[in-house]
PDB file of C-alpha atoms in Angstrom:
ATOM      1  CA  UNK H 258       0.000   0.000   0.000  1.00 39.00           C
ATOM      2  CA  UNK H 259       1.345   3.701  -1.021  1.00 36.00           C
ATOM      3  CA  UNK H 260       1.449   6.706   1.340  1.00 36.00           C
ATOM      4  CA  UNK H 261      -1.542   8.198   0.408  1.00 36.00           C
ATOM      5  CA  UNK H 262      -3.811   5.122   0.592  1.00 37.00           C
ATOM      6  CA  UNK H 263      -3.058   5.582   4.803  1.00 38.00           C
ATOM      7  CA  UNK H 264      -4.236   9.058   4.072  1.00 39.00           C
ATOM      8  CA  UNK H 265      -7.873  10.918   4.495  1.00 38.00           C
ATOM      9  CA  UNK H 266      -9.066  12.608   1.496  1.00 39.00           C
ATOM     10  CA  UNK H 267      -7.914  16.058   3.172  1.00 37.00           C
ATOM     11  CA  UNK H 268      -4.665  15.060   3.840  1.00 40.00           C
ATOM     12  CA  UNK H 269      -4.087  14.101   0.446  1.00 43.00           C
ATOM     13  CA  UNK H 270      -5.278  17.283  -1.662  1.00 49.00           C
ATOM     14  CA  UNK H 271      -3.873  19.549   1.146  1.00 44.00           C
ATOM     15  CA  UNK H 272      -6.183  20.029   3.860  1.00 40.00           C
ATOM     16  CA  UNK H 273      -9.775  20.958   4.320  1.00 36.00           C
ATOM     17  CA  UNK H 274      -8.439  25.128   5.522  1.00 40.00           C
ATOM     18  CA  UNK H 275      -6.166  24.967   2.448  1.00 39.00           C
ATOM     19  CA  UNK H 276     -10.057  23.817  -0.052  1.00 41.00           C
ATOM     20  CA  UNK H 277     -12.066  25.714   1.903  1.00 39.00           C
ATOM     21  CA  UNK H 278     -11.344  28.944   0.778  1.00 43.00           C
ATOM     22  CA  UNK H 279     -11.755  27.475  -3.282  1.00 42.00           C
ATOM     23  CA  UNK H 280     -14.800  25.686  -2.619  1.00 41.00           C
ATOM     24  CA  UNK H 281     -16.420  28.550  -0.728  1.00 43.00           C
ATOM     25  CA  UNK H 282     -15.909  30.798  -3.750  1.00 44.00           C
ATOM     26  CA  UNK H 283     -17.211  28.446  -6.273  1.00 44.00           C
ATOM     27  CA  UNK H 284     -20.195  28.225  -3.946  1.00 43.00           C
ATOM     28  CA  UNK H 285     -20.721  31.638  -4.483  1.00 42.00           C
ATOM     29  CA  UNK H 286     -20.515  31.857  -8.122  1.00 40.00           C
ATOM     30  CA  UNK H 287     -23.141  29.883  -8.089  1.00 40.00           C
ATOM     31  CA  UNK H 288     -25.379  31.501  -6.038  1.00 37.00           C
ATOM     32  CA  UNK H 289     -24.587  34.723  -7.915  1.00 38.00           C
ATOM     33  CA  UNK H 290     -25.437  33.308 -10.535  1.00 38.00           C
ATOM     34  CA  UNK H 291     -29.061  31.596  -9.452  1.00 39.00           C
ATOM     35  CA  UNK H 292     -30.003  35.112  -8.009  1.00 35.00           C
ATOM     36  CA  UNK H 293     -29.234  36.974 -11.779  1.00 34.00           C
ATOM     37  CA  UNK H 294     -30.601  34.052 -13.678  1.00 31.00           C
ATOM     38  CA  UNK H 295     -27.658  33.945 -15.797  1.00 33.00           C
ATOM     39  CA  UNK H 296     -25.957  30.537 -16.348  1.00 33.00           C
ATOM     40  CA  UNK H 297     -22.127  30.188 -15.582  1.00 31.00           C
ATOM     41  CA  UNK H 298     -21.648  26.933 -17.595  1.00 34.00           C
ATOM     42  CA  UNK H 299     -18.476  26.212 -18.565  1.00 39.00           C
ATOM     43  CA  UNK H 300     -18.277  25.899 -22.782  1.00 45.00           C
ATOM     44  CA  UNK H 301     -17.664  22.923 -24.380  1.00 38.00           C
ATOM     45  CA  UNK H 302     -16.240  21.778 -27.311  1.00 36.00           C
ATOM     46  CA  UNK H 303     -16.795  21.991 -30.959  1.00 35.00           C
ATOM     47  CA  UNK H 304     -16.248  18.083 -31.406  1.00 36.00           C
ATOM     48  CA  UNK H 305     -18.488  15.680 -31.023  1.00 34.00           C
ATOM     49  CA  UNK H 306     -16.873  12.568 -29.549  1.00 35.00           C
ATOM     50  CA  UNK H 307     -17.910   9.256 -31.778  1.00 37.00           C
ATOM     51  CA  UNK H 308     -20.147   6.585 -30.201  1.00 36.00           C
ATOM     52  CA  UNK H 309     -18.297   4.097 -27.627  1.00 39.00           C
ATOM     53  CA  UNK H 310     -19.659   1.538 -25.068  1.00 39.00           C
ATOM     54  CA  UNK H 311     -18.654   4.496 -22.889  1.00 41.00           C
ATOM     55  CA  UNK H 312     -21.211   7.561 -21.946  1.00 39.00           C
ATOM     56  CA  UNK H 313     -20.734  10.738 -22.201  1.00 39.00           C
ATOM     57  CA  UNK H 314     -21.840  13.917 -20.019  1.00 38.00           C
ATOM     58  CA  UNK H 315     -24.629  16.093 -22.429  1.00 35.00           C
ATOM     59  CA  UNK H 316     -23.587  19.765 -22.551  1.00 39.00           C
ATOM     60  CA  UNK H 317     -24.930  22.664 -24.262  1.00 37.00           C
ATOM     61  CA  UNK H 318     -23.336  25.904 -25.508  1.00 44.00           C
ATOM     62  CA  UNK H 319     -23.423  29.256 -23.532  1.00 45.00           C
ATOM     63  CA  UNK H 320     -23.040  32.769 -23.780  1.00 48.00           C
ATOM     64  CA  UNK H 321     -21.558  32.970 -20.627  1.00 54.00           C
ATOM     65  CA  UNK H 322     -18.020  31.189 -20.630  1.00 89.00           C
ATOM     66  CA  UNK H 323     -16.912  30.603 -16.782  1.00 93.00           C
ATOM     67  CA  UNK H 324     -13.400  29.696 -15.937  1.00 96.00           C
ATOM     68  CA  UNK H 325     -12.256  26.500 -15.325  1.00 97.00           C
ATOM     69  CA  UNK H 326     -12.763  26.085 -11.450  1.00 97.00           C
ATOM     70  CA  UNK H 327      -9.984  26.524  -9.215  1.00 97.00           C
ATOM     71  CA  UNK H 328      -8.681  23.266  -7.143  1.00 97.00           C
ATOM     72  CA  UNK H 329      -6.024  22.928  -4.936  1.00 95.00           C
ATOM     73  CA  UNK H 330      -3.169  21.102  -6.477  1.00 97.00           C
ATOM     74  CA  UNK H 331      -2.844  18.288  -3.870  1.00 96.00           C
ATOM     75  CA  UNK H 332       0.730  17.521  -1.679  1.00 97.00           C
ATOM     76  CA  UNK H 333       2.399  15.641  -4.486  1.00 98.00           C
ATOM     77  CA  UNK H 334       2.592  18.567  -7.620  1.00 98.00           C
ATOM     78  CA  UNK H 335       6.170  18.435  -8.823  1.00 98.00           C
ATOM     79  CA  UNK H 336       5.919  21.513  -9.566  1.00 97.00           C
ATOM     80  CA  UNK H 337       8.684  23.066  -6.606  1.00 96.00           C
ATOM     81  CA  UNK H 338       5.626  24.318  -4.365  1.00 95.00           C
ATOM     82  CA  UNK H 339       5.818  20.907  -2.407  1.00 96.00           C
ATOM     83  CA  UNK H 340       9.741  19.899  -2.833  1.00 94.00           C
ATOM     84  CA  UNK H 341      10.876  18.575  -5.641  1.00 95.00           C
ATOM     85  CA  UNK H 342      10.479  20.541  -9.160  1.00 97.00           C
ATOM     86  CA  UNK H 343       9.956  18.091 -11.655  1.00 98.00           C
ATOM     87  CA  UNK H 344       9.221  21.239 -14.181  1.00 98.00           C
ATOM     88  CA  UNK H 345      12.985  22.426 -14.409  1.00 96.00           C
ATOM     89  CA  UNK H 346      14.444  19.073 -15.536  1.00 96.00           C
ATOM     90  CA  UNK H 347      15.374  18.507 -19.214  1.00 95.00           C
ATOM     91  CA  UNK H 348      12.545  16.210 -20.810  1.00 97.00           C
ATOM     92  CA  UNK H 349       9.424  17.236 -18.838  1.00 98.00           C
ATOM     93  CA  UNK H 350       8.087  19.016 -22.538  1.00 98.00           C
ATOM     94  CA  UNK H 351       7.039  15.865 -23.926  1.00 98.00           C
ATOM     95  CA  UNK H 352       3.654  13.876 -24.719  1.00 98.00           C
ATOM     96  CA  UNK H 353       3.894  10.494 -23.869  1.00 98.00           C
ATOM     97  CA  UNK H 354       4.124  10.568 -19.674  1.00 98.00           C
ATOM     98  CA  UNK H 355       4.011   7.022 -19.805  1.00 98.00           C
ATOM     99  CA  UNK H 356       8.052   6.568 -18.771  1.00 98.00           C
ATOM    100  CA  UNK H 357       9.961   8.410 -16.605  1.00 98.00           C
ATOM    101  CA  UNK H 358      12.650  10.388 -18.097  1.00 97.00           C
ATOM    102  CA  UNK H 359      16.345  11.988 -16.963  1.00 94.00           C
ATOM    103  CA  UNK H 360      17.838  10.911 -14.252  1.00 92.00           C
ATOM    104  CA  UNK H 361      15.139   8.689 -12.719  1.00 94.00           C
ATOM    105  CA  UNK H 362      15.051   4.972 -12.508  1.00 89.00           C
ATOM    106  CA  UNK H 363      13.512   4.724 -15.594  1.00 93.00           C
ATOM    107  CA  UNK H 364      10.137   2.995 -15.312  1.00 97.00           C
ATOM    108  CA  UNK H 365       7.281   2.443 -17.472  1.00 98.00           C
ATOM    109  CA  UNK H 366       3.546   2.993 -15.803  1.00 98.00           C
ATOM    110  CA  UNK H 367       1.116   0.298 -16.566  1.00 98.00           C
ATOM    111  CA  UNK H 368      -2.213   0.305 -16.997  1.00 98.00           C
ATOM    112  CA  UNK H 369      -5.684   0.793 -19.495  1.00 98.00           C
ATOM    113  CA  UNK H 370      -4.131   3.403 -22.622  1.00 98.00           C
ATOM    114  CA  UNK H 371      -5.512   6.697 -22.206  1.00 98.00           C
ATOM    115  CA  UNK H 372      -5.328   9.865 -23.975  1.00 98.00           C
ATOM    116  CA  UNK H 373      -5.373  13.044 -22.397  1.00 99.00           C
ATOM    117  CA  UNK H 374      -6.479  16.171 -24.748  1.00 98.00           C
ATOM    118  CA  UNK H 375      -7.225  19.510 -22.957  1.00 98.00           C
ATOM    119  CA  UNK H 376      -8.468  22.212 -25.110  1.00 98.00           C
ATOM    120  CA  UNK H 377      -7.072  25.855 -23.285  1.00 98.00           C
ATOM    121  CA  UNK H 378      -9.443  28.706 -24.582  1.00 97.00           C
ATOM    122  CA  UNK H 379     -10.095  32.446 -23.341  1.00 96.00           C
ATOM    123  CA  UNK H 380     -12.776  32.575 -21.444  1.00 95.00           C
ATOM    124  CA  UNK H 381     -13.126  36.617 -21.107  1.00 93.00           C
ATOM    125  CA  UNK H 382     -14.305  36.220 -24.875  1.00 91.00           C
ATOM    126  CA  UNK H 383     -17.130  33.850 -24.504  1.00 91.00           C
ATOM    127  CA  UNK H 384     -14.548  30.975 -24.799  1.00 93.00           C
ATOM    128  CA  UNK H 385     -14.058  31.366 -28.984  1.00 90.00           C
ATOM    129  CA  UNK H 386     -10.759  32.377 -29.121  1.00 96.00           C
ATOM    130  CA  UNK H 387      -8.032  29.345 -28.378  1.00 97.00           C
ATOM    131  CA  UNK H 388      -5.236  30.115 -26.286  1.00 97.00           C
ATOM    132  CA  UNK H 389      -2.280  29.154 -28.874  1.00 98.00           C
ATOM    133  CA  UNK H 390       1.038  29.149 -27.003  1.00 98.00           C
ATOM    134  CA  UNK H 391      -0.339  28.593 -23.627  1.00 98.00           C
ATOM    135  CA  UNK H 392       1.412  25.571 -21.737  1.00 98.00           C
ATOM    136  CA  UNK H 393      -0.204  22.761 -19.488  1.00 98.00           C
ATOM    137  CA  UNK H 394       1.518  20.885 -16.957  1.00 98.00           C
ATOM    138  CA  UNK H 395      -0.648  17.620 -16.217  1.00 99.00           C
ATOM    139  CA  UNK H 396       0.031  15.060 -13.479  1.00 98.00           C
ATOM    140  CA  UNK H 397      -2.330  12.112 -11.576  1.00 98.00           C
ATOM    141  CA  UNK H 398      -1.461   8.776 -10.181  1.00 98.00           C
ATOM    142  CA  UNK H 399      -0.382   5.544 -11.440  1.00 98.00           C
ATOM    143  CA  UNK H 400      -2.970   2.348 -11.391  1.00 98.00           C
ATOM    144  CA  UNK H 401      -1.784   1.679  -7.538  1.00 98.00           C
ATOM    145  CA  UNK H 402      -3.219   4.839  -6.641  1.00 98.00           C
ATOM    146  CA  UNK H 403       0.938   6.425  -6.221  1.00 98.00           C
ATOM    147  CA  UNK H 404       2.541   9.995  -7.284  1.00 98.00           C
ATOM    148  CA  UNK H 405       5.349   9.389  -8.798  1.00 98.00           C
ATOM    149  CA  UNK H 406       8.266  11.114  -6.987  1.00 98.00           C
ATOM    150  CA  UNK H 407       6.415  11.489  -4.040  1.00 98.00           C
ATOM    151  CA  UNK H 408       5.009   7.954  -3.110  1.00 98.00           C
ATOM    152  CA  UNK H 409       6.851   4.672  -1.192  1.00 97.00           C
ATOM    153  CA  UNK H 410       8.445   2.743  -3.963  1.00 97.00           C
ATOM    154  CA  UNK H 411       7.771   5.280  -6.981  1.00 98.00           C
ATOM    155  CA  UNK H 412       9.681   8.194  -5.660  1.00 97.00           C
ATOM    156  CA  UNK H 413      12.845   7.056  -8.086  1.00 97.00           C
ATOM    157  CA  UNK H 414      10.160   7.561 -10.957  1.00 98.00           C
ATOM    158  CA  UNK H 415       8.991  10.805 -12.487  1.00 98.00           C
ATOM    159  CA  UNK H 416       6.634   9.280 -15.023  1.00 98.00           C
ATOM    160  CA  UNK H 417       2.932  11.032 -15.518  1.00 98.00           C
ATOM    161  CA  UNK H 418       3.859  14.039 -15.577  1.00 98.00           C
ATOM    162  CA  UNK H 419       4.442  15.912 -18.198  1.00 98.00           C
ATOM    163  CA  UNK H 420       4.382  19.556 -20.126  1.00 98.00           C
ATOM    164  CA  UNK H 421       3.028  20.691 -23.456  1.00 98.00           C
ATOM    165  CA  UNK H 422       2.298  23.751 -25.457  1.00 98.00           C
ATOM    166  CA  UNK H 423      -1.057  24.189 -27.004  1.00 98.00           C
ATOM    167  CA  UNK H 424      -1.493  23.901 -30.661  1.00 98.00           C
ATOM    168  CA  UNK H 425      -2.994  26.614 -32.322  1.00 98.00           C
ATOM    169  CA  UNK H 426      -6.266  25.358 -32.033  1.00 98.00           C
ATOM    170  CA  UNK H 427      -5.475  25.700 -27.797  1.00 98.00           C
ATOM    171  CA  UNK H 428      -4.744  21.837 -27.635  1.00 98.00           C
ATOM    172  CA  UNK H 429      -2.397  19.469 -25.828  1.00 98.00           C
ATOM    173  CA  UNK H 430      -2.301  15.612 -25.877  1.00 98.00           C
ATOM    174  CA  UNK H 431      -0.764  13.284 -23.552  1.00 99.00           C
ATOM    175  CA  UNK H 432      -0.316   9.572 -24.097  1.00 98.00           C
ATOM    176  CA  UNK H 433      -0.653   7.995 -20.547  1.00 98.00           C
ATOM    177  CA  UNK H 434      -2.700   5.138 -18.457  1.00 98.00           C
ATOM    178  CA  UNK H 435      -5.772   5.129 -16.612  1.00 99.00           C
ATOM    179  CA  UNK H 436      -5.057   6.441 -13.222  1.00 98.00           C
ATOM    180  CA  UNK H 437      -6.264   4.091  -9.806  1.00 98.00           C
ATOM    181  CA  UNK H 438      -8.448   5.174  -7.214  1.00 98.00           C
ATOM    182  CA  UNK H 439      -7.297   5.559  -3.971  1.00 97.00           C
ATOM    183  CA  UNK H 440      -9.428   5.933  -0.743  1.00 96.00           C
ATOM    184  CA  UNK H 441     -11.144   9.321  -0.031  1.00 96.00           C
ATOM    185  CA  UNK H 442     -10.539  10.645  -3.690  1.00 98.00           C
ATOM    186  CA  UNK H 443     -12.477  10.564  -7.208  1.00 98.00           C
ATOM    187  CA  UNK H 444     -10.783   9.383  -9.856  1.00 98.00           C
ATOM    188  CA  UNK H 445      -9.567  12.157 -11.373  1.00 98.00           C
ATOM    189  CA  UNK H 446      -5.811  14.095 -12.681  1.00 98.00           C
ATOM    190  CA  UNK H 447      -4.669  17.249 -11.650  1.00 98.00           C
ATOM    191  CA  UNK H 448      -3.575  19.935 -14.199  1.00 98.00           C
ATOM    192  CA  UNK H 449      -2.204  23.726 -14.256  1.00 98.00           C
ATOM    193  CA  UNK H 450      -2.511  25.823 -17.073  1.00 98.00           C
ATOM    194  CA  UNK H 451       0.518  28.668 -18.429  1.00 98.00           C
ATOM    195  CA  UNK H 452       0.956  31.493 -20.321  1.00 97.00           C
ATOM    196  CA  UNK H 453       3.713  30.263 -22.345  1.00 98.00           C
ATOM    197  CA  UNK H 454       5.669  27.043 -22.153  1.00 98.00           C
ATOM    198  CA  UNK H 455       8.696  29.257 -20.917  1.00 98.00           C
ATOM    199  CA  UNK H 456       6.390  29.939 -17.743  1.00 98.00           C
ATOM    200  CA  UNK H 457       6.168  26.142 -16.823  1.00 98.00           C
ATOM    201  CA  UNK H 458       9.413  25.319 -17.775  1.00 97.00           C
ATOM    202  CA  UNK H 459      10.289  27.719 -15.226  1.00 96.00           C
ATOM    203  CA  UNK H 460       7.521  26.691 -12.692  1.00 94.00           C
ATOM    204  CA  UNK H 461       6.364  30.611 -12.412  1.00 93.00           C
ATOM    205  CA  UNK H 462       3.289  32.515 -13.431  1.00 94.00           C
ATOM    206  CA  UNK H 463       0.764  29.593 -13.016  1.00 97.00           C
ATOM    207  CA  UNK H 464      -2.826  31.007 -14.461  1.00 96.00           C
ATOM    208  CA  UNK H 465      -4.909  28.676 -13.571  1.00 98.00           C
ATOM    209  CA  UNK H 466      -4.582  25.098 -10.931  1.00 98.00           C
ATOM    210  CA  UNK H 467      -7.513  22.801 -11.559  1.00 98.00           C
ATOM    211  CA  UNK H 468      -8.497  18.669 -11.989  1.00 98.00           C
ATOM    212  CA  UNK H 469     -10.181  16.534 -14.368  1.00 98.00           C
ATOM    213  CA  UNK H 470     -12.857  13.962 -13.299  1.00 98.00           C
ATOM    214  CA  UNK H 471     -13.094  10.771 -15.205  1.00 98.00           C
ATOM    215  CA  UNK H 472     -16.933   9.763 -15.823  1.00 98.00           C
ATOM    216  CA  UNK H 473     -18.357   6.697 -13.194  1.00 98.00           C
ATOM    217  CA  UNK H 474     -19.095   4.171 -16.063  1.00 98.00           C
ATOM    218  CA  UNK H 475     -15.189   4.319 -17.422  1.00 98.00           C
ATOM    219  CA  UNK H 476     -13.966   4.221 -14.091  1.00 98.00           C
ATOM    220  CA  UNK H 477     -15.987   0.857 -13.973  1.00 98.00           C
ATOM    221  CA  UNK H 478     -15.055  -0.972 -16.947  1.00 98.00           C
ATOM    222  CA  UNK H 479     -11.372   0.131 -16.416  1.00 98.00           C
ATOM    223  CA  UNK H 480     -11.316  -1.088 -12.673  1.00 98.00           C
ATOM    224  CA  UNK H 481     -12.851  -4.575 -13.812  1.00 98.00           C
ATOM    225  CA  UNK H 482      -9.749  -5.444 -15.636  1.00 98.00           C
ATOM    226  CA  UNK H 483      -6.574  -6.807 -14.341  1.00 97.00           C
ATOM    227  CA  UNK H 484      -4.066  -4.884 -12.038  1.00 97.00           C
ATOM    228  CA  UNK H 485      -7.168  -2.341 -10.348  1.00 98.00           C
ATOM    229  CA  UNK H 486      -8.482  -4.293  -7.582  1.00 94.00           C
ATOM    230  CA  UNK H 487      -8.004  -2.282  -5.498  1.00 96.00           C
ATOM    231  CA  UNK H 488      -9.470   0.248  -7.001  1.00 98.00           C
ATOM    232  CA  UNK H 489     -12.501  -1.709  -7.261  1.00 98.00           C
ATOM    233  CA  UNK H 490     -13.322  -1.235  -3.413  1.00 96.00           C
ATOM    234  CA  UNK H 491     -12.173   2.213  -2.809  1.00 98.00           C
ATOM    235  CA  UNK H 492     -14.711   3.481  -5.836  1.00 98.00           C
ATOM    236  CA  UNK H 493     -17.365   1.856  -4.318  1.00 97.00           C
ATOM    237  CA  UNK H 494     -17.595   3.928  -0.979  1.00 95.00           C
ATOM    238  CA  UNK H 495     -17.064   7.057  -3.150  1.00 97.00           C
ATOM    239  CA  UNK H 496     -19.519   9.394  -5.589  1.00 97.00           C
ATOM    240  CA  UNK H 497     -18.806  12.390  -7.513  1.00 96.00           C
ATOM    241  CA  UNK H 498     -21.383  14.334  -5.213  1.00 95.00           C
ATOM    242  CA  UNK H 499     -19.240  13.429  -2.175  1.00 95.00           C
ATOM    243  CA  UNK H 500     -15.642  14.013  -3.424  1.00 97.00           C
ATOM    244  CA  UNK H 501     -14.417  16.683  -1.321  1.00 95.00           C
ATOM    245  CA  UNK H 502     -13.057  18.611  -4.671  1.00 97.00           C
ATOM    246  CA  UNK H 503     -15.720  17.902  -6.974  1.00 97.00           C
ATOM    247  CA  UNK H 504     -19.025  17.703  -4.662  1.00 94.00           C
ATOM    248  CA  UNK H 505     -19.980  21.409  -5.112  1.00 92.00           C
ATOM    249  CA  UNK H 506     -20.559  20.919  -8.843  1.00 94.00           C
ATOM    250  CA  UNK H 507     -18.185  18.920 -11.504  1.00 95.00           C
ATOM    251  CA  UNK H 508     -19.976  19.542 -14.519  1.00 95.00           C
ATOM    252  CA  UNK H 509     -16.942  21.923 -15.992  1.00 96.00           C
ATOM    253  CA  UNK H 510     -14.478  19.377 -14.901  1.00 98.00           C
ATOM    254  CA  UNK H 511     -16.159  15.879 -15.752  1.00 98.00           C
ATOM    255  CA  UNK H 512     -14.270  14.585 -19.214  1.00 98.00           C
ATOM    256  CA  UNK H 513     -15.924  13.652 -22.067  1.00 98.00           C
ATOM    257  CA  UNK H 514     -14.585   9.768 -22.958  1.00 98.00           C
ATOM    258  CA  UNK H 515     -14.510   7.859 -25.977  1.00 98.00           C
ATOM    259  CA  UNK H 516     -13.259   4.340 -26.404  1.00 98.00           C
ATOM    260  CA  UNK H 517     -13.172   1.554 -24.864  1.00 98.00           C
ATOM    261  CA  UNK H 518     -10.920  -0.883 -22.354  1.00 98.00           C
ATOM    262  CA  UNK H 519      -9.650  -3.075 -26.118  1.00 96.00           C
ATOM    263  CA  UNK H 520      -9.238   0.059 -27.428  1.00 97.00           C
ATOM    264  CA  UNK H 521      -7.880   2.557 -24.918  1.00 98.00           C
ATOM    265  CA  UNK H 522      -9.676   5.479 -24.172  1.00 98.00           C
ATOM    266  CA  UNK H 523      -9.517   9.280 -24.330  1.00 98.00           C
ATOM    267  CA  UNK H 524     -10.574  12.200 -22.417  1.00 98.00           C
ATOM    268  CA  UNK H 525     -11.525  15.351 -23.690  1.00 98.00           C
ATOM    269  CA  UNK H 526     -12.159  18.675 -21.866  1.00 98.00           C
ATOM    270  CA  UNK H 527     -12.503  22.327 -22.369  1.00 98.00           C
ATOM    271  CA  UNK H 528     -10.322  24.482 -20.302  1.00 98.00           C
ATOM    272  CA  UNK H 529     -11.378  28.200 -20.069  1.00 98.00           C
ATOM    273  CA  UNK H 530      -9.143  30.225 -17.973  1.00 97.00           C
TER     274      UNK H 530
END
């Protein structure tokens, strides 16, 4: 068993005072927003994901384009704020996060295929206008529920983690695995968004600190194959509406997947910021 699977869910995104302050704002943005009767959904994006065994969350499109909601980052980021700096070392700019890279020991996470594309757009003009140039630095746990770096037995490793800068359509993909679910926490990867790719590389300037939820049924089929047992158990005391970072509302954050377990599967999400 990994460090964090002895730890609460508090303990192991940083604390109920350190999400309290995040979760009390996004609580009011909602109420603002109930007592003007205009909607703060988050856009979504312009393709349509093809039919899989998986299901999708329904969105429609706004006028109003909220940012992505702010999360804490969690104790094991990478990124210097919590120790090591994982951003500074030649090889981090890459999109398979699949192996560690540099100076590490050189490991390769297993686990269900799954791609990773975030698309980074600017939400002060109704989300239309991608944000080409932007960099994302994305991170989550390996199918034992462990942060590389951080965790007993993985801290040798630096693999899922990775940085990339958007396309000019606003877009990065990452080639990684399914991450595990460990007690207290959704399924779900962490992610912070740039203004350029020299701003990450440097680990300064973040604009925006958020996490991705992966949808209930995926986390199912995914968990029912071999090498997630665990996971198995610790989903099944959990729920979306009761994850201490996504129970005030996770309709912004929740992925849209395609694919399937043969297959592999991807995630797809809008990121306004």
């Amino acid at each position: 068993m990994s460090e964090r699977q002895d730890q609460s869910p508090h303990e192991h995104d940083g604390g109920l005072s350190h999400d309290l302050p995040v979760l009390a704002r996004r609580r009011m943005i909602r109420l603002m927003a109930g007592a003007s009767l205009v909607p703060l959904a988050g856009c979504t994006s312009q393709e349509k994901p093809s039919a899989s065994p998986a299901s999708s969350p329904s969105s429609s499109s706004s006028a109003a384009c909220a940012e992505i909601p702010g999360e804490t980052a969690g104790p094991f980021p990478g990124d210097g704020s919590n120790g090591v700096n994982v951003l500074k070392e030649s090889g981090v700019v890459r999109g398979d996060i699949t192996r560690s890279f540099g100076d590490s020991a050189g490991g390769t996470a297993a686990g269900v295929p799954l791609t990773i594309t975030l698309t980074v757009v600017d939400a002060a003009s109704g989300c239309g206008t991608p944000k080409k140039g932007a960099a994302v630095y994305i991170w989550h746990c390996d199918r034992d529920g462990a942060y590389s770096l951080y965790s007993e037995g993985v801290t040798e490793e630096n693999y899922l983690r990775g940085v990339q800068e958007t396309d000019e359509k606003g877009r990065v993909t990452f080639t990684s695995v399914f991450p595990g679910c460990y007690p207290g926490r959704w399924p779900h990867a962490h992610f912070e968004v740039y203004d350029s790719l020299a701003d990450a590389t440097a680990a300064t300037s973040i604009t925006s600190t958020s996490q991705l939820a992966f949808p209930e049924d995926v986390c199912d089929a995914v968990y029912a194959t071999d090498g997630y047992s665990g996971s198995v158990r610790n989903l099944s005391s959990l729920s979306l509406e009761d994850d201490g970072v996504f129970g005030d509302g996770h309709e912004r954050q929740l992925a849209t997947m395609t694919g399937s377990v043969r297959d592999g599967y991807t995630a797809t999400l809008t990121v306004p910021v």
